[in-house]
């Protein structure tokens, strides 16, 4: 198919590359995970229990930039194959 439709195949490739650059870089994936975990936290109905064998892991860098307000994940919500 691709050999017979070279122009269309090139168009698909360019759109896929653009989609990847706009939506699938590490910062986009991190943003998505932040949103998933925030939504999960909202749905928890039982209190979180901290066991004595749990260890607090603190980050050595400022994460203040990781906020839902700064997230661009909302751009991914209504995508479908047409966007590629």
CSV table of N, CA and C in Angstrom, one decimal:
chain,number,residue,atom,x,y,z
A,1,UNK,N,0.8,-1.2,0.0
A,1,UNK,CA,0.0,0.0,0.0
A,1,UNK,C,0.9,1.3,0.0
A,2,UNK,N,1.9,1.3,0.9
A,2,UNK,CA,2.7,2.5,1.0
A,2,UNK,C,3.5,2.8,-0.3
A,3,UNK,N,3.9,1.8,-1.0
A,3,UNK,CA,4.6,2.0,-2.3
A,3,UNK,C,3.6,2.6,-3.3
A,4,UNK,N,2.4,2.2,-3.3
A,4,UNK,CA,1.4,2.8,-4.2
A,4,UNK,C,0.8,4.1,-3.8
A,5,UNK,N,1.0,4.5,-2.6
A,5,UNK,CA,0.5,5.7,-2.0
A,5,UNK,C,1.5,6.5,-1.3
A,6,UNK,N,2.6,6.8,-2.0
A,6,UNK,CA,3.8,7.4,-1.3
A,6,UNK,C,3.5,8.8,-0.7
A,7,UNK,N,2.7,9.6,-1.4
A,7,UNK,CA,2.4,10.9,-0.8
A,7,UNK,C,1.6,10.8,0.5
A,8,UNK,N,0.6,9.9,0.4
A,8,UNK,CA,-0.2,9.7,1.6
A,8,UNK,C,0.6,9.1,2.8
A,9,UNK,N,1.4,8.2,2.5
A,9,UNK,CA,2.3,7.6,3.5
A,9,UNK,C,3.2,8.6,4.1
A,10,UNK,N,3.8,9.5,3.3
A,10,UNK,CA,4.6,10.5,3.8
A,10,UNK,C,3.8,11.5,4.7
A,11,UNK,N,2.6,11.8,4.3
A,11,UNK,CA,1.8,12.6,5.1
A,11,UNK,C,1.5,12.0,6.5
A,12,UNK,N,1.2,10.7,6.5
A,12,UNK,CA,0.9,10.0,7.7
A,12,UNK,C,2.2,10.0,8.6
A,13,UNK,N,3.3,9.8,8.1
A,13,UNK,CA,4.6,9.8,8.8
A,13,UNK,C,4.8,11.2,9.5
A,14,UNK,N,4.6,12.2,8.7
A,14,UNK,CA,4.8,13.6,9.2
A,14,UNK,C,3.9,13.9,10.3
A,15,UNK,N,2.6,13.5,10.2
A,15,UNK,CA,1.6,13.8,11.3
A,15,UNK,C,1.9,13.0,12.5
A,16,UNK,N,2.4,11.8,12.3
A,16,UNK,CA,2.8,10.9,13.5
A,16,UNK,C,4.0,11.5,14.2
A,17,UNK,N,4.9,12.0,13.5
A,17,UNK,CA,6.1,12.7,14.1
A,17,UNK,C,5.7,13.9,14.9
A,18,UNK,N,4.8,14.7,14.3
A,18,UNK,CA,4.3,15.9,14.9
A,18,UNK,C,3.6,15.6,16.2
A,19,UNK,N,2.7,14.5,16.1
A,19,UNK,CA,2.0,14.1,17.3
A,19,UNK,C,2.9,13.7,18.4
A,20,UNK,N,3.9,12.9,18.0
A,20,UNK,CA,4.9,12.4,19.0
A,20,UNK,C,5.6,13.6,19.7
A,21,UNK,N,6.1,14.5,18.9
A,21,UNK,CA,6.8,15.7,19.5
A,21,UNK,C,5.9,16.6,20.3
A,22,UNK,N,4.6,16.6,20.1
A,22,UNK,CA,3.7,17.4,20.8
A,22,UNK,C,3.1,16.7,22.0
A,23,UNK,N,3.1,15.4,22.0
A,23,UNK,CA,2.3,14.7,23.1
A,23,UNK,C,3.0,13.5,23.8
A,24,UNK,N,4.1,13.1,23.3
A,24,UNK,CA,4.7,11.9,23.8
A,24,UNK,C,6.2,12.0,24.3
A,25,UNK,N,6.6,13.3,24.6
A,25,UNK,CA,7.9,13.5,25.1
A,25,UNK,C,7.8,13.2,26.6
A,26,UNK,N,9.0,13.0,27.3
A,26,UNK,CA,8.9,12.7,28.7
A,26,UNK,C,8.1,13.6,29.6
A,27,UNK,N,8.2,14.9,29.3
A,27,UNK,CA,7.4,15.9,30.1
A,27,UNK,C,5.9,15.6,29.9
A,28,UNK,N,5.4,15.2,28.8
A,28,UNK,CA,4.0,14.9,28.5
A,28,UNK,C,3.6,13.7,29.3
A,29,UNK,N,4.5,12.7,29.3
A,29,UNK,CA,4.2,11.4,30.0
A,29,UNK,C,4.1,11.7,31.5
A,30,UNK,N,5.1,12.5,32.0
A,30,UNK,CA,5.0,12.8,33.4
A,30,UNK,C,3.8,13.5,33.8
A,31,UNK,N,3.4,14.5,32.9
A,31,UNK,CA,2.1,15.2,33.1
A,31,UNK,C,0.9,14.3,33.2
A,32,UNK,N,0.9,13.3,32.3
A,32,UNK,CA,-0.2,12.4,32.3
A,32,UNK,C,-0.2,11.6,33.6
A,33,UNK,N,0.9,11.1,34.0
A,33,UNK,CA,1.0,10.3,35.2
A,33,UNK,C,0.5,11.2,36.4
A,34,UNK,N,0.9,12.4,36.5
A,34,UNK,CA,0.5,13.3,37.5
A,34,UNK,C,-1.1,13.4,37.5
A,35,UNK,N,-1.7,13.6,36.4
A,35,UNK,CA,-3.1,13.6,36.3
A,35,UNK,C,-3.8,12.3,36.7
A,36,UNK,N,-3.2,11.2,36.3
A,36,UNK,CA,-3.8,9.9,36.7
A,36,UNK,C,-3.7,9.7,38.2
A,37,UNK,N,-2.6,10.0,38.8
A,37,UNK,CA,-2.5,9.8,40.2
A,37,UNK,C,-3.3,10.8,41.0
A,38,UNK,N,-3.5,12.0,40.5
A,38,UNK,CA,-4.4,13.0,41.2
A,38,UNK,C,-5.8,12.5,41.1
A,39,UNK,N,-6.3,12.0,40.0
A,39,UNK,CA,-7.6,11.4,39.9
A,39,UNK,C,-7.8,10.2,40.8
A,40,UNK,N,-6.8,9.4,40.8
A,40,UNK,CA,-6.8,8.2,41.7
A,40,UNK,C,-7.0,8.6,43.1
A,41,UNK,N,-6.2,9.6,43.5
A,41,UNK,CA,-6.3,10.1,44.9
A,41,UNK,C,-7.6,10.6,45.3
A,42,UNK,N,-8.3,11.2,44.3
A,42,UNK,CA,-9.7,11.8,44.6
A,42,UNK,C,-10.7,10.6,44.8
A,43,UNK,N,-10.4,9.5,44.2
A,43,UNK,CA,-11.4,8.4,44.3
A,43,UNK,C,-11.1,7.4,45.5
A,44,UNK,N,-10.0,7.6,46.1
A,44,UNK,CA,-9.8,6.8,47.3
A,44,UNK,C,-10.8,7.0,48.4
A,45,UNK,N,-11.4,5.9,48.9
A,45,UNK,CA,-12.4,6.1,49.9
A,45,UNK,C,-12.0,5.7,51.3
A,46,UNK,N,-10.9,4.9,51.4
A,46,UNK,CA,-10.4,4.5,52.7
A,46,UNK,C,-9.2,5.3,52.9
A,47,UNK,N,-8.9,5.7,54.2
A,47,UNK,CA,-7.7,6.5,54.5
A,47,UNK,C,-6.4,5.7,54.1
A,48,UNK,N,-5.4,6.4,53.8
A,48,UNK,CA,-4.1,5.8,53.4
A,48,UNK,C,-3.4,5.4,54.7
A,49,UNK,N,-2.9,4.2,54.8
A,49,UNK,CA,-2.3,3.8,56.0
A,49,UNK,C,-0.8,3.6,55.7
A,50,UNK,N,0.0,4.2,56.5
A,50,UNK,CA,1.5,4.2,56.4
A,50,UNK,C,2.0,3.1,57.3
A,51,UNK,N,2.6,2.1,56.7
A,51,UNK,CA,3.2,1.0,57.5
A,51,UNK,C,4.6,1.4,58.0
A,52,UNK,N,4.9,0.8,59.1
A,52,UNK,CA,6.3,1.0,59.7
A,52,UNK,C,7.4,0.7,58.7
A,53,UNK,N,7.2,-0.3,57.8
A,53,UNK,CA,8.2,-0.7,56.9
A,53,UNK,C,8.3,0.2,55.6
A,54,UNK,N,7.4,1.2,55.5
A,54,UNK,CA,7.5,2.1,54.3
A,54,UNK,C,8.6,3.1,54.5
A,55,UNK,N,9.1,3.5,53.4
A,55,UNK,CA,10.2,4.5,53.5
A,55,UNK,C,9.8,5.8,52.7
A,56,UNK,N,10.0,6.9,53.3
A,56,UNK,CA,9.7,8.2,52.6
A,56,UNK,C,10.8,8.5,51.6
A,57,UNK,N,10.4,8.7,50.4
A,57,UNK,CA,11.4,9.0,49.3
A,57,UNK,C,11.2,10.5,49.0
A,58,UNK,N,12.2,11.3,49.2
A,58,UNK,CA,12.2,12.7,49.0
A,58,UNK,C,13.0,13.0,47.7
A,59,UNK,N,12.5,13.9,46.9
A,59,UNK,CA,13.2,14.3,45.7
A,59,UNK,C,14.2,15.4,46.0
A,60,UNK,N,15.2,15.4,45.2
A,60,UNK,CA,16.3,16.4,45.4
A,60,UNK,C,16.1,17.6,44.6
A,61,UNK,N,15.0,17.7,43.8
A,61,UNK,CA,14.9,18.9,43.0
A,61,UNK,C,13.5,19.4,43.2
A,62,UNK,N,13.3,20.6,42.7
A,62,UNK,CA,12.0,21.4,42.9
A,62,UNK,C,11.0,20.8,41.9
A,63,UNK,N,9.9,20.4,42.4
A,63,UNK,CA,8.8,19.9,41.5
A,63,UNK,C,7.6,20.8,41.4
A,64,UNK,N,7.8,22.0,41.8
A,64,UNK,CA,6.7,23.0,41.8
A,64,UNK,C,6.1,23.2,40.4
A,65,UNK,N,6.9,22.9,39.4
A,65,UNK,CA,6.4,23.1,38.0
A,65,UNK,C,5.5,21.9,37.6
A,66,UNK,N,5.4,20.9,38.4
A,66,UNK,CA,4.5,19.8,38.1
A,66,UNK,C,3.2,20.0,38.8
A,67,UNK,N,2.3,20.8,38.1
A,67,UNK,CA,1.0,21.1,38.6
A,67,UNK,C,0.0,20.9,37.5
A,68,UNK,N,-1.2,20.5,37.9
A,68,UNK,CA,-2.2,20.3,36.8
A,68,UNK,C,-2.4,21.6,36.0
A,69,UNK,N,-2.3,22.7,36.6
A,69,UNK,CA,-2.5,24.0,35.9
A,69,UNK,C,-1.5,24.1,34.7
A,70,UNK,N,-0.3,23.6,35.0
A,70,UNK,CA,0.8,23.7,34.0
A,70,UNK,C,0.8,22.6,33.0
A,71,UNK,N,0.0,21.6,33.3
A,71,UNK,CA,0.0,20.4,32.5
A,71,UNK,C,-0.7,20.7,31.1
A,72,UNK,N,-0.2,20.0,30.1
A,72,UNK,CA,-0.9,20.2,28.8
A,72,UNK,C,-1.6,18.9,28.4
A,73,UNK,N,-1.7,18.0,29.4
A,73,UNK,CA,-2.3,16.7,29.1
A,73,UNK,C,-3.8,16.8,28.5
A,74,UNK,N,-4.4,17.9,28.9
A,74,UNK,CA,-5.8,18.0,28.4
A,74,UNK,C,-5.9,18.0,26.9
A,75,UNK,N,-4.8,18.2,26.2
A,75,UNK,CA,-4.8,18.2,24.7
A,75,UNK,C,-4.9,16.7,24.2
A,76,UNK,N,-4.6,15.7,25.1
A,76,UNK,CA,-4.7,14.3,24.7
A,76,UNK,C,-6.1,13.7,24.8
A,77,UNK,N,-7.0,14.4,25.5
A,77,UNK,CA,-8.3,13.8,25.9
A,77,UNK,C,-9.1,13.4,24.7
A,78,UNK,N,-9.2,14.3,23.7
A,78,UNK,CA,-10.2,14.0,22.6
A,78,UNK,C,-9.5,13.6,21.3
A,79,UNK,N,-8.3,13.0,21.4
A,79,UNK,CA,-7.6,12.6,20.2
A,79,UNK,C,-8.1,11.2,19.7
A,80,UNK,N,-8.1,11.0,18.4
A,80,UNK,CA,-8.4,9.7,17.9
A,80,UNK,C,-7.5,9.5,16.7
A,81,UNK,N,-7.7,8.4,15.9
A,81,UNK,CA,-6.8,8.1,14.8
A,81,UNK,C,-6.7,9.2,13.7
A,82,UNK,N,-7.8,10.0,13.6
A,82,UNK,CA,-7.8,11.1,12.6
A,82,UNK,C,-6.7,12.1,12.9
A,83,UNK,N,-6.4,12.3,14.2
A,83,UNK,CA,-5.4,13.3,14.6
A,83,UNK,C,-4.0,12.9,14.2
A,84,UNK,N,-3.8,11.6,13.9
A,84,UNK,CA,-2.5,11.1,13.4
A,84,UNK,C,-2.4,11.3,11.9
